GROMACS .gro file of N, CA and C in nm:
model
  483
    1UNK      N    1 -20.043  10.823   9.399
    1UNK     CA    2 -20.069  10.735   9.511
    1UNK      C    3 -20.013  10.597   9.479
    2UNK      N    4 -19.927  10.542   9.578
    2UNK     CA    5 -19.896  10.392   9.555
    2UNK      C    6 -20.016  10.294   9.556
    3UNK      N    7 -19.936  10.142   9.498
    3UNK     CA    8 -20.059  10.057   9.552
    3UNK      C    9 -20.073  10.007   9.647
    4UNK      N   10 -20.187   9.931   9.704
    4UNK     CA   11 -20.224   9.904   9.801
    4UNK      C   12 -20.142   9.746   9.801
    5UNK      N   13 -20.158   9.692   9.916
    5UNK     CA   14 -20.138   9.506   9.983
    5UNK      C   15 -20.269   9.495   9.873
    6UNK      N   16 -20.383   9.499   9.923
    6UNK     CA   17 -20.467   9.410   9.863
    6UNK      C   18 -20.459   9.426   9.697
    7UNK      N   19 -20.392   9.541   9.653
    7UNK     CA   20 -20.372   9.516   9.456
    7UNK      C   21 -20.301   9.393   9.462
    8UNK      N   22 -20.176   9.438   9.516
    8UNK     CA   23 -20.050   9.343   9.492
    8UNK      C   24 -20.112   9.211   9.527
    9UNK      N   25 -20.191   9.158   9.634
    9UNK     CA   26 -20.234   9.066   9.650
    9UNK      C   27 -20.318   9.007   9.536
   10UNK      N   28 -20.405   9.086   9.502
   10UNK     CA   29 -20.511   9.055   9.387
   10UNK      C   30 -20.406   9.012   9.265
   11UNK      N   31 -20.327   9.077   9.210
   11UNK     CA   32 -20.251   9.020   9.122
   11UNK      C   33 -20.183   8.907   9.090
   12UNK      N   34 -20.135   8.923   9.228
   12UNK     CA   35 -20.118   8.727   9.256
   12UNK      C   36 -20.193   8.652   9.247
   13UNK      N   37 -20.299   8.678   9.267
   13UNK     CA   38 -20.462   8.597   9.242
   13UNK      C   39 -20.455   8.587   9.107
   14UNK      N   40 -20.466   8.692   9.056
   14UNK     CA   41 -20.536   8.675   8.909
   14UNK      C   42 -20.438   8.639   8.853
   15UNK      N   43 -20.330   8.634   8.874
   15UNK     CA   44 -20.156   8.520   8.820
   15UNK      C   45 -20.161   8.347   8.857
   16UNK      N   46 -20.253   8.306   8.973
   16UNK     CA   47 -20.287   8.181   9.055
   16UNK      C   48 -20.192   8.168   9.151
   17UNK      N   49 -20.142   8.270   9.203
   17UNK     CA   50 -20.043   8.273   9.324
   17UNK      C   51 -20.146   8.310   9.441
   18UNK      N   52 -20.136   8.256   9.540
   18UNK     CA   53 -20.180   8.295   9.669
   18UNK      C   54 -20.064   8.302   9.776
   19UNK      N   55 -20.073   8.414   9.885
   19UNK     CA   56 -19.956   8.404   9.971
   19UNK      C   57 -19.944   8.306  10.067
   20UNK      N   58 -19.845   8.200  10.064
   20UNK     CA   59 -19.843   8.072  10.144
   20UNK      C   60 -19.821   8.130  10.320
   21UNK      N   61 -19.857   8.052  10.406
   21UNK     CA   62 -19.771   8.097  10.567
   21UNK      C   63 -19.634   8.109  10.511
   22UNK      N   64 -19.575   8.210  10.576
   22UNK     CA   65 -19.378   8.243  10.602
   22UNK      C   66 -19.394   8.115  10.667
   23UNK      N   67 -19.250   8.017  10.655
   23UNK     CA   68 -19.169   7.910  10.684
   23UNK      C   69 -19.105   7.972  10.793
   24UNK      N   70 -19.081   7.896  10.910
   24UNK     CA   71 -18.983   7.946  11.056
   24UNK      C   72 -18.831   7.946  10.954
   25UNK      N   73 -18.762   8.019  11.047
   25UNK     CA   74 -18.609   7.970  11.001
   25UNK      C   75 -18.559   7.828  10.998
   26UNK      N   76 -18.489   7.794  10.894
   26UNK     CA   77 -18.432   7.652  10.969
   26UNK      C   78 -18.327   7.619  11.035
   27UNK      N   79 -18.271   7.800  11.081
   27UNK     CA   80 -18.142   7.780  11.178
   27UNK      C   81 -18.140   7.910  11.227
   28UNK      N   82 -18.008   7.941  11.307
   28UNK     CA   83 -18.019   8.067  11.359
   28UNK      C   84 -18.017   8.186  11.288
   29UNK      N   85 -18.119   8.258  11.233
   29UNK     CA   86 -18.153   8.391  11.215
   29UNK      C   87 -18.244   8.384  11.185
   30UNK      N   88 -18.273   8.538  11.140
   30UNK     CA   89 -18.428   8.619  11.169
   30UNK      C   90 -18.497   8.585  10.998
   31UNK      N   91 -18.615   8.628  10.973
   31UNK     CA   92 -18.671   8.558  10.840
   31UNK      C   93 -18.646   8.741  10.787
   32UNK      N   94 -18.668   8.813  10.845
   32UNK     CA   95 -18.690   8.987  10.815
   32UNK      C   96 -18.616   9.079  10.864
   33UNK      N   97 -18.527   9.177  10.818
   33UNK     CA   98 -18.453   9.288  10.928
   33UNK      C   99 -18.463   9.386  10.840
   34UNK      N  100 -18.555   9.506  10.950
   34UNK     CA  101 -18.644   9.616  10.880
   34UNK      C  102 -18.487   9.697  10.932
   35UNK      N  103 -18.422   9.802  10.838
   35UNK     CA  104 -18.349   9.935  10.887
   35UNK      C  105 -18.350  10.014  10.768
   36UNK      N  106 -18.412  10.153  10.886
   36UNK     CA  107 -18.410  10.237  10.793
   36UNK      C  108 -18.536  10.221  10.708
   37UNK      N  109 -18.541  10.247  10.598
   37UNK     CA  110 -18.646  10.265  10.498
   37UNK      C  111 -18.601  10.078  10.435
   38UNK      N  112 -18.542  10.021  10.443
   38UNK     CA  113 -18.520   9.877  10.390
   38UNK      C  114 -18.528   9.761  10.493
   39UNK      N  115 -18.618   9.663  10.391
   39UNK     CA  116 -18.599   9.553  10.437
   39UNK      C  117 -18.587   9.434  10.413
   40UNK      N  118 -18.487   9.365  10.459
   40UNK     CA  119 -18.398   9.226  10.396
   40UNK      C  120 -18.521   9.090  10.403
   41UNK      N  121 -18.498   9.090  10.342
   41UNK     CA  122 -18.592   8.938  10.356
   41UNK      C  123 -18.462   8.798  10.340
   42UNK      N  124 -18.459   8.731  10.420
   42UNK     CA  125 -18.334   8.601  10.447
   42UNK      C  126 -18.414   8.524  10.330
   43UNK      N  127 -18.293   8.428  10.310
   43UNK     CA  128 -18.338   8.345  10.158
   43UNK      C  129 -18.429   8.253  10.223
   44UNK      N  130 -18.491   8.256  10.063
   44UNK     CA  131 -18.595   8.187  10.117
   44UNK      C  132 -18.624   8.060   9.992
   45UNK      N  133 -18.646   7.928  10.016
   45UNK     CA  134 -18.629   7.825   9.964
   45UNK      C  135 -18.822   7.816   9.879
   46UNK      N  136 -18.789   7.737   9.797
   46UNK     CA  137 -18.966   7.691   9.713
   46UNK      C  138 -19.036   7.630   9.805
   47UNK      N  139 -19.104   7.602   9.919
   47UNK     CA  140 -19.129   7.598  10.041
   47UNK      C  141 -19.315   7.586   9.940
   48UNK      N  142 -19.395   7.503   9.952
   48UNK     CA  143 -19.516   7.548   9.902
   48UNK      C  144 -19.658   7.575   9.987
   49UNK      N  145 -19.741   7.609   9.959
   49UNK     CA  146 -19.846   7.586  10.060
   49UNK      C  147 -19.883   7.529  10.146
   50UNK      N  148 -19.849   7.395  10.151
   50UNK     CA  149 -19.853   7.265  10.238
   50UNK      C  150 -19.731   7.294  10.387
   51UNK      N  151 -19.643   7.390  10.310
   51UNK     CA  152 -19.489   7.383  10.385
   51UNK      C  153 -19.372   7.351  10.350
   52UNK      N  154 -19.381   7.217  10.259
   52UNK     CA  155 -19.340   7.111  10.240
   52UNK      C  156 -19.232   7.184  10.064
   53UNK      N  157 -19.087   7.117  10.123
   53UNK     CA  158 -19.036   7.102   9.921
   53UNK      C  159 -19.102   6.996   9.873
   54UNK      N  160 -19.169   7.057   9.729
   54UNK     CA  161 -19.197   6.949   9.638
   54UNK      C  162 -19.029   6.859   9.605
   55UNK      N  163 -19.069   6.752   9.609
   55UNK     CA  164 -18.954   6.644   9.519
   55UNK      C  165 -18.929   6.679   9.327
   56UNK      N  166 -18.999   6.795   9.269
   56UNK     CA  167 -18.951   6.869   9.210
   56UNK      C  168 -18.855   6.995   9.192
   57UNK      N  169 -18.791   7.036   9.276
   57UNK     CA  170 -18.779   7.125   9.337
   57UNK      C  171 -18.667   7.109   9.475
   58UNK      N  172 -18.606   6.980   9.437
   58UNK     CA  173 -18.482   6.922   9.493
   58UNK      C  174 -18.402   6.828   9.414
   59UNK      N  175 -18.270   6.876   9.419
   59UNK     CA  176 -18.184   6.827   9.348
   59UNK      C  177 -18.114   6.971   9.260
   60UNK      N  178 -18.033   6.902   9.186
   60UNK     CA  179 -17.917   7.000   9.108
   60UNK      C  180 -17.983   7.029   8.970
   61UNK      N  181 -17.977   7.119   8.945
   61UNK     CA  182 -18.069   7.174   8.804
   61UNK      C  183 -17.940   7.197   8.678
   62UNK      N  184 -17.961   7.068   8.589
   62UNK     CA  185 -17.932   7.013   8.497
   62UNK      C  186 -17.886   6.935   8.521
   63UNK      N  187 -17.916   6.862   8.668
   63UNK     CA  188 -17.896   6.680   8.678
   63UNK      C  189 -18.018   6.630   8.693
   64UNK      N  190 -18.122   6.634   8.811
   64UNK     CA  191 -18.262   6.603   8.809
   64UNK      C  192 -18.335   6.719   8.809
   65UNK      N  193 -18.287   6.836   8.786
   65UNK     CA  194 -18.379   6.923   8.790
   65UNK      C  195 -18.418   6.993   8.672
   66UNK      N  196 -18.516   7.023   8.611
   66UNK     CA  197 -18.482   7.073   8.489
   66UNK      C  198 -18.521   7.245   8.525
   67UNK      N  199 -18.478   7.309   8.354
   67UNK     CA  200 -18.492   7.426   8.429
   67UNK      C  201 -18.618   7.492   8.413
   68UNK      N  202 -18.702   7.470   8.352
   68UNK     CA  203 -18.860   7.479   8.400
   68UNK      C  204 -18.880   7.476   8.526
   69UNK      N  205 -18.871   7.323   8.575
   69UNK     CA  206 -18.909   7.334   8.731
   69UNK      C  207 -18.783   7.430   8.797
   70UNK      N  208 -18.663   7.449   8.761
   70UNK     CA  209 -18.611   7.567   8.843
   70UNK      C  210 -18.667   7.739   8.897
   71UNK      N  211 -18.671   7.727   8.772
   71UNK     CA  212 -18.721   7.904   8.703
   71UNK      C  213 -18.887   7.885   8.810
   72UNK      N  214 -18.984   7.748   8.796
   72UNK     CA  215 -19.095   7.769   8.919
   72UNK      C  216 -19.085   7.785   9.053
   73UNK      N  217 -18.948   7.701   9.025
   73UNK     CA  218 -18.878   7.701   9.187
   73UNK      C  219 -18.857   7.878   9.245
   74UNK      N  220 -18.810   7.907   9.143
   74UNK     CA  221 -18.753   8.057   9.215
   74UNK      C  222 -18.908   8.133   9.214
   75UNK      N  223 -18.951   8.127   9.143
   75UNK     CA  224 -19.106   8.182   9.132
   75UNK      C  225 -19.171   8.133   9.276
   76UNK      N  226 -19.167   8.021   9.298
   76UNK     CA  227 -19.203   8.040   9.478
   76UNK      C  228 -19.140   8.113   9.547
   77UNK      N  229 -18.980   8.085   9.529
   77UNK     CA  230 -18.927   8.123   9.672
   77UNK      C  231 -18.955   8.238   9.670
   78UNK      N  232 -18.918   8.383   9.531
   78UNK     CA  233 -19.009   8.491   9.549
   78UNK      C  234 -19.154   8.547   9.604
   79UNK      N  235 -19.239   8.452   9.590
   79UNK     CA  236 -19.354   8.414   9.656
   79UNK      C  237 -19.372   8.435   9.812
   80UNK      N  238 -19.269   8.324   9.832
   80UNK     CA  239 -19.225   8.323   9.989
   80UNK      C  240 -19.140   8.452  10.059
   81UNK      N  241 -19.103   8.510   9.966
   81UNK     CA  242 -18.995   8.642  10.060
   81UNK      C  243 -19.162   8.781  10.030
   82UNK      N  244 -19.215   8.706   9.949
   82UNK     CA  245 -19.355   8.831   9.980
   82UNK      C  246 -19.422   8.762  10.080
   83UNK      N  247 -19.417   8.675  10.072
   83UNK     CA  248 -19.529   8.614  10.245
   83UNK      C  249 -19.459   8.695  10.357
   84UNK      N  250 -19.282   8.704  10.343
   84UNK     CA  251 -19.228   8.738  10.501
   84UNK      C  252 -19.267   8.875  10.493
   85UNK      N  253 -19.231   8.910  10.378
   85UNK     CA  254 -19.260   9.108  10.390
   85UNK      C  255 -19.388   9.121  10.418
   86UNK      N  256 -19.490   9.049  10.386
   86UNK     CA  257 -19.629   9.071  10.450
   86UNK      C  258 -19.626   9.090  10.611
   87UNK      N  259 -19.590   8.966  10.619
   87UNK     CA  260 -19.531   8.915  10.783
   87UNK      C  261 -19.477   9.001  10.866
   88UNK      N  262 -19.368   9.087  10.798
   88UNK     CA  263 -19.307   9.226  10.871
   88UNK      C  264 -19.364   9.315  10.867
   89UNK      N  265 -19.443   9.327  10.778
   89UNK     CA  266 -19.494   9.487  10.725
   89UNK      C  267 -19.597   9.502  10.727
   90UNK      N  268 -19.691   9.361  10.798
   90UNK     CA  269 -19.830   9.379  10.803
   90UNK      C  270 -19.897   9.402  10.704
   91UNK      N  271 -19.854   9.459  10.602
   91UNK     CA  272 -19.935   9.486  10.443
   91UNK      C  273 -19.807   9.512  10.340
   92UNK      N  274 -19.853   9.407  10.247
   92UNK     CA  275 -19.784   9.466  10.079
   92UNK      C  276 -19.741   9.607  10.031
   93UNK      N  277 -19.846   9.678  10.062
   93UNK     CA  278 -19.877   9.808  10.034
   93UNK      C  279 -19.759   9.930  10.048
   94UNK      N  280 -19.664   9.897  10.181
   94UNK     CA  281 -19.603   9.980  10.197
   94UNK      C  282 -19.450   9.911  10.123
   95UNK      N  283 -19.429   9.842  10.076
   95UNK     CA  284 -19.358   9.812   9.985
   95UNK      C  285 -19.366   9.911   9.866
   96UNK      N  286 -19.234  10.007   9.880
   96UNK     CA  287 -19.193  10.127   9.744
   96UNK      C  288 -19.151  10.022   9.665
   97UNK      N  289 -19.063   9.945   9.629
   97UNK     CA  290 -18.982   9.894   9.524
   97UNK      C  291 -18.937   9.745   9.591
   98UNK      N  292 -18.920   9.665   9.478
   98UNK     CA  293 -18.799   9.579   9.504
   98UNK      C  294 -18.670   9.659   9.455
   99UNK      N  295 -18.577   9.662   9.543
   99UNK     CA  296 -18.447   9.694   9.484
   99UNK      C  297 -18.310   9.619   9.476
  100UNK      N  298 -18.343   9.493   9.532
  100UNK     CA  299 -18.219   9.376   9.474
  100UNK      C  300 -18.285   9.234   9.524
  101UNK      N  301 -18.333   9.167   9.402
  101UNK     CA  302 -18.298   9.001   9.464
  101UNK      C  303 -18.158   8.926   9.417
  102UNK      N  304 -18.177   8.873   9.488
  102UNK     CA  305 -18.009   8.798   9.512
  102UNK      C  306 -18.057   8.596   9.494
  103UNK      N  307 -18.020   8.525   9.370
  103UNK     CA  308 -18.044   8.393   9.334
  103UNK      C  309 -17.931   8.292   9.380
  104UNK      N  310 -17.952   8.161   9.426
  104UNK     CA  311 -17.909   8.093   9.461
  104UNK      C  312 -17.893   7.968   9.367
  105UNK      N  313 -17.848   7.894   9.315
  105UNK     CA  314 -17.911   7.799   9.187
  105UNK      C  315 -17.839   7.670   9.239
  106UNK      N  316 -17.865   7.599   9.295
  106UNK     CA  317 -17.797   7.452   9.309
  106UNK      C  318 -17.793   7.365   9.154
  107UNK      N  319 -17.692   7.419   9.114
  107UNK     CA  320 -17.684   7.366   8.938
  107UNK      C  321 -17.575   7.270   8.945
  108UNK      N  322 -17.588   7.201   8.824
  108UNK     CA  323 -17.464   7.062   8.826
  108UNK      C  324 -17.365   7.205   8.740
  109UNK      N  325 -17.215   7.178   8.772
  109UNK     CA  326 -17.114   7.234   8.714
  109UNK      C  327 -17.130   7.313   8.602
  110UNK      N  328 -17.175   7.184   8.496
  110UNK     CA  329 -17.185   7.277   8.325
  110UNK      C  330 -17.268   7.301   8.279
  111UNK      N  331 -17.388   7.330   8.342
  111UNK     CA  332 -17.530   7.435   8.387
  111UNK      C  333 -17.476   7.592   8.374
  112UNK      N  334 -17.551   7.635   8.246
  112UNK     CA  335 -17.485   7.789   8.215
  112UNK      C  336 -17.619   7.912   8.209
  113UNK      N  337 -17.763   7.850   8.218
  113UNK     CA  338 -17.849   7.902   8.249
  113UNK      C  339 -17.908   7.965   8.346
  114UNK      N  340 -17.832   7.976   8.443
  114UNK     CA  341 -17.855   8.042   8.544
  114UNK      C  342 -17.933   8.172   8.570
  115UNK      N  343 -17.894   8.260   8.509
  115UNK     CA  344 -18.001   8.392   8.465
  115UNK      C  345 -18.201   8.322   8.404
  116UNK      N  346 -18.144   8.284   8.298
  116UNK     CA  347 -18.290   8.188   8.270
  116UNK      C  348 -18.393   8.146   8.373
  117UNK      N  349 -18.284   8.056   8.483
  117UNK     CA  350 -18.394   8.029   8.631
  117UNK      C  351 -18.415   8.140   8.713
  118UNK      N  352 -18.335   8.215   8.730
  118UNK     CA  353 -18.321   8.349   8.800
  118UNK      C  354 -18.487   8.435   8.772
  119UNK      N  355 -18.479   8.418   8.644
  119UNK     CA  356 -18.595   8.501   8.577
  119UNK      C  357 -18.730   8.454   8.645
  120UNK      N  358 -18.767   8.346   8.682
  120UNK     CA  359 -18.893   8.293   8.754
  120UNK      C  360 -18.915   8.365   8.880
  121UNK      N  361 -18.801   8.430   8.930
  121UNK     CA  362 -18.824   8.496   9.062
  121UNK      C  363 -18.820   8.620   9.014
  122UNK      N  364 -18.770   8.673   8.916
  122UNK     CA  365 -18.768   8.850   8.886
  122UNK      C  366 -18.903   8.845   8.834
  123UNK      N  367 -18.943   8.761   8.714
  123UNK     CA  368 -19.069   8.789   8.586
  123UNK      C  369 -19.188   8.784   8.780
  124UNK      N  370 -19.217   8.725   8.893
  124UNK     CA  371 -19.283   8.680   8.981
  124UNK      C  372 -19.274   8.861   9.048
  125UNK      N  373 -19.209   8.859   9.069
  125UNK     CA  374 -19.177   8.987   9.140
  125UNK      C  375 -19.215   9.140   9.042
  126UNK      N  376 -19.186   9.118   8.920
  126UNK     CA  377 -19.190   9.248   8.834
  126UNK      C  378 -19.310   9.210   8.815
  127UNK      N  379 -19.441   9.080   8.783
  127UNK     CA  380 -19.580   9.144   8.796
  127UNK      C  381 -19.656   9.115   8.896
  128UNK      N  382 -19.600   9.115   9.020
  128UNK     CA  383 -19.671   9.135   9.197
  128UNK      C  384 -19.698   9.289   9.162
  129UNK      N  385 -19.560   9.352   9.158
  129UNK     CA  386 -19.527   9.479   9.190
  129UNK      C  387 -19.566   9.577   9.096
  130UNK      N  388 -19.540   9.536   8.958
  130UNK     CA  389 -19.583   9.636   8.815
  130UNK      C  390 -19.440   9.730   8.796
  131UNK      N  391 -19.446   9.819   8.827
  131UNK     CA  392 -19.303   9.927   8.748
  131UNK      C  393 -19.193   9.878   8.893
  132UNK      N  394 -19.287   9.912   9.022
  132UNK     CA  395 -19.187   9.924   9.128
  132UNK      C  396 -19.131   9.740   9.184
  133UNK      N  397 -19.131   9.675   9.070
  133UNK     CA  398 -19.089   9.578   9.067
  133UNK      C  399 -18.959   9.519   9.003
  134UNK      N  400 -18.882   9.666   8.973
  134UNK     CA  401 -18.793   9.650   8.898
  134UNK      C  402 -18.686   9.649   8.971
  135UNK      N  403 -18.587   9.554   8.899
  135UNK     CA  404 -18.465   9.576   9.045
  135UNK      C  405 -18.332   9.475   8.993
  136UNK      N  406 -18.209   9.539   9.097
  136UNK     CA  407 -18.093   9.483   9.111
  136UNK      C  408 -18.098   9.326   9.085
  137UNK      N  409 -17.979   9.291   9.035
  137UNK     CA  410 -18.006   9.099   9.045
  137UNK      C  411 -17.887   9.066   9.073
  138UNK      N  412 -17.866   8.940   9.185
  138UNK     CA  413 -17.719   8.880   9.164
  138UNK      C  414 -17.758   8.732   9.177
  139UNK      N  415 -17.690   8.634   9.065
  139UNK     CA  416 -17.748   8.523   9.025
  139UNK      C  417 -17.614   8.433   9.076
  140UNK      N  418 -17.617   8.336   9.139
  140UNK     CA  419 -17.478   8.265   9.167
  140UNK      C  420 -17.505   8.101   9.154
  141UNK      N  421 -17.442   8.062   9.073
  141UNK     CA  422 -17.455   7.874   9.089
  141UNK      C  423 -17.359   7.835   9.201
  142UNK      N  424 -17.438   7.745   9.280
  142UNK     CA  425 -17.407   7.666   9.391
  142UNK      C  426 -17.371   7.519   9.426
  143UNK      N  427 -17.298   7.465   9.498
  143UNK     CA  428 -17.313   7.325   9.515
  143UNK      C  429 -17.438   7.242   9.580
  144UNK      N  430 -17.446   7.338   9.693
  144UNK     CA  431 -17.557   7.312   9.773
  144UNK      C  432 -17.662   7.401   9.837
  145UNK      N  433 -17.761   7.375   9.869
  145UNK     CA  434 -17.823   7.424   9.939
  145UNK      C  435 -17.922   7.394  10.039
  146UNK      N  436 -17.967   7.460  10.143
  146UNK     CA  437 -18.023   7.362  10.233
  146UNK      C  438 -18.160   7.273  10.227
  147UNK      N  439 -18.189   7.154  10.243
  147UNK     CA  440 -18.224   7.068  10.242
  147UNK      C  441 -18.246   7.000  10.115
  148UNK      N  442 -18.128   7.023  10.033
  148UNK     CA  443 -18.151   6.998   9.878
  148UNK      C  444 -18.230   7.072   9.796
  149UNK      N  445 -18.275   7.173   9.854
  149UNK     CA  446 -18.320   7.264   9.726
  149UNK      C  447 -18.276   7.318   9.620
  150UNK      N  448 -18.305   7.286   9.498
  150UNK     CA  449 -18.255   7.366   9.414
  150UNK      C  450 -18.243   7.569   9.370
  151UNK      N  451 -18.313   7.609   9.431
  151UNK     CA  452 -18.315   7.772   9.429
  151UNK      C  453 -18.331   7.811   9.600
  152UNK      N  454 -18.326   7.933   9.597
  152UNK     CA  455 -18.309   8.013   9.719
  152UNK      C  456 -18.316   8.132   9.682
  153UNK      N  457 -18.367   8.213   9.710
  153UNK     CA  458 -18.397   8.373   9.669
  153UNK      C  459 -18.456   8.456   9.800
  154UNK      N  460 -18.341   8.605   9.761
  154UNK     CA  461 -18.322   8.665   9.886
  154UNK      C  462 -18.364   8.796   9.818
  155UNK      N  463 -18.411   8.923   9.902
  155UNK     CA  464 -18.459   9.001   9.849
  155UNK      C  465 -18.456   9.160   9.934
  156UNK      N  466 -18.417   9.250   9.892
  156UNK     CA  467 -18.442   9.359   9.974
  156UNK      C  468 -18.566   9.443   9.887
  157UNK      N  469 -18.609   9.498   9.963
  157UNK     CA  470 -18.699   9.602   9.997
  157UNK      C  471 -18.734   9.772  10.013
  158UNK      N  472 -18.747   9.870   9.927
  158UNK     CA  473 -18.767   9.995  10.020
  158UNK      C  474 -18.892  10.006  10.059
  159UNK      N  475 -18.951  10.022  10.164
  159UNK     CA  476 -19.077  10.029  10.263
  159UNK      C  477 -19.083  10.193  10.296
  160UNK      N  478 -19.201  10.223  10.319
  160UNK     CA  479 -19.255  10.314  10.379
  160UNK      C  480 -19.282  10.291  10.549
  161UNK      N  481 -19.299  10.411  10.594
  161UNK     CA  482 -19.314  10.384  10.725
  161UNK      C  483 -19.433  10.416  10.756
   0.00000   0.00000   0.00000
């Protein structure tokens, strides 16, 4: 038997994660697109409870950002692409696997850690989930991103129906 929304939820608890509201888009497209047995979750920025980017959590990571606060950074935005899959899927629960997140890193040029920050959103995701938390990665350093965030993390899904 899989686990339930409310494990996966509880785990986040007992980690000090709680699931924040999903953030609207901040332009044209959808936050979720269910096909098939998968579903995409659109990137999603460190966005925190309030709504709001912390001023930690903007800027270029290894100019004002360090990579502590990066690696937390992605640890939200993972956070946040489980708020949308909640959001779509009505429950955690029917979440089979993560099977690819995809990292965004607004890093200064000769910033080579990239995987390192990456890891705040996989290590976030591999103990929501436990085994079926294991998954694909594609890590890319960036110039920018929107509204100065330093991370962005995108994520697919296999779901049950």
């Amino acid at each position: 038997m899989g686990q339930t929304g409310s494990d996966i939820e509880q785990r986040l608890r007992d980690l000090g994660h709680v699931l924040p509201q999903p953030t609207a888009p901040l332009a044209n497209y959808v936050p979720t697109v269910a096909s098939g047995a998968l579903l995409f979750v659109s990137g999603q920025l460190p966005f925190g409870a309030d709504g709001k980017l912390a001023s930690a959590y903007v800027g270029r990571v290894g100019g004002g950002v360090s990579e502590v606060d990066a690696a937390g950074a992605a640890a939200l935005s993972a956070l946040n692409c489980l708020a949308q899959a909640k959001t779509a899927l009505g429950d955690l629960g029917r979440i089979q696997r993560c099977i690819r997140l995809g990292g965004f890193i607004n890093a200064v040029e000769s910033f080579t850690g990239l995987a390192g920050v990456m890891n705040g959103a996989s290590d976030l995701i591999g103990e929501a989930l436990g085994a079926a938390g294991a998954h694909a990665r594609s890590t890319i350093g960036v110039a920018q991103l929107p509204l100065g965030a330093c991370v962005e993390v995108e994520a697919i899904f296999e779901i049950a129906s």
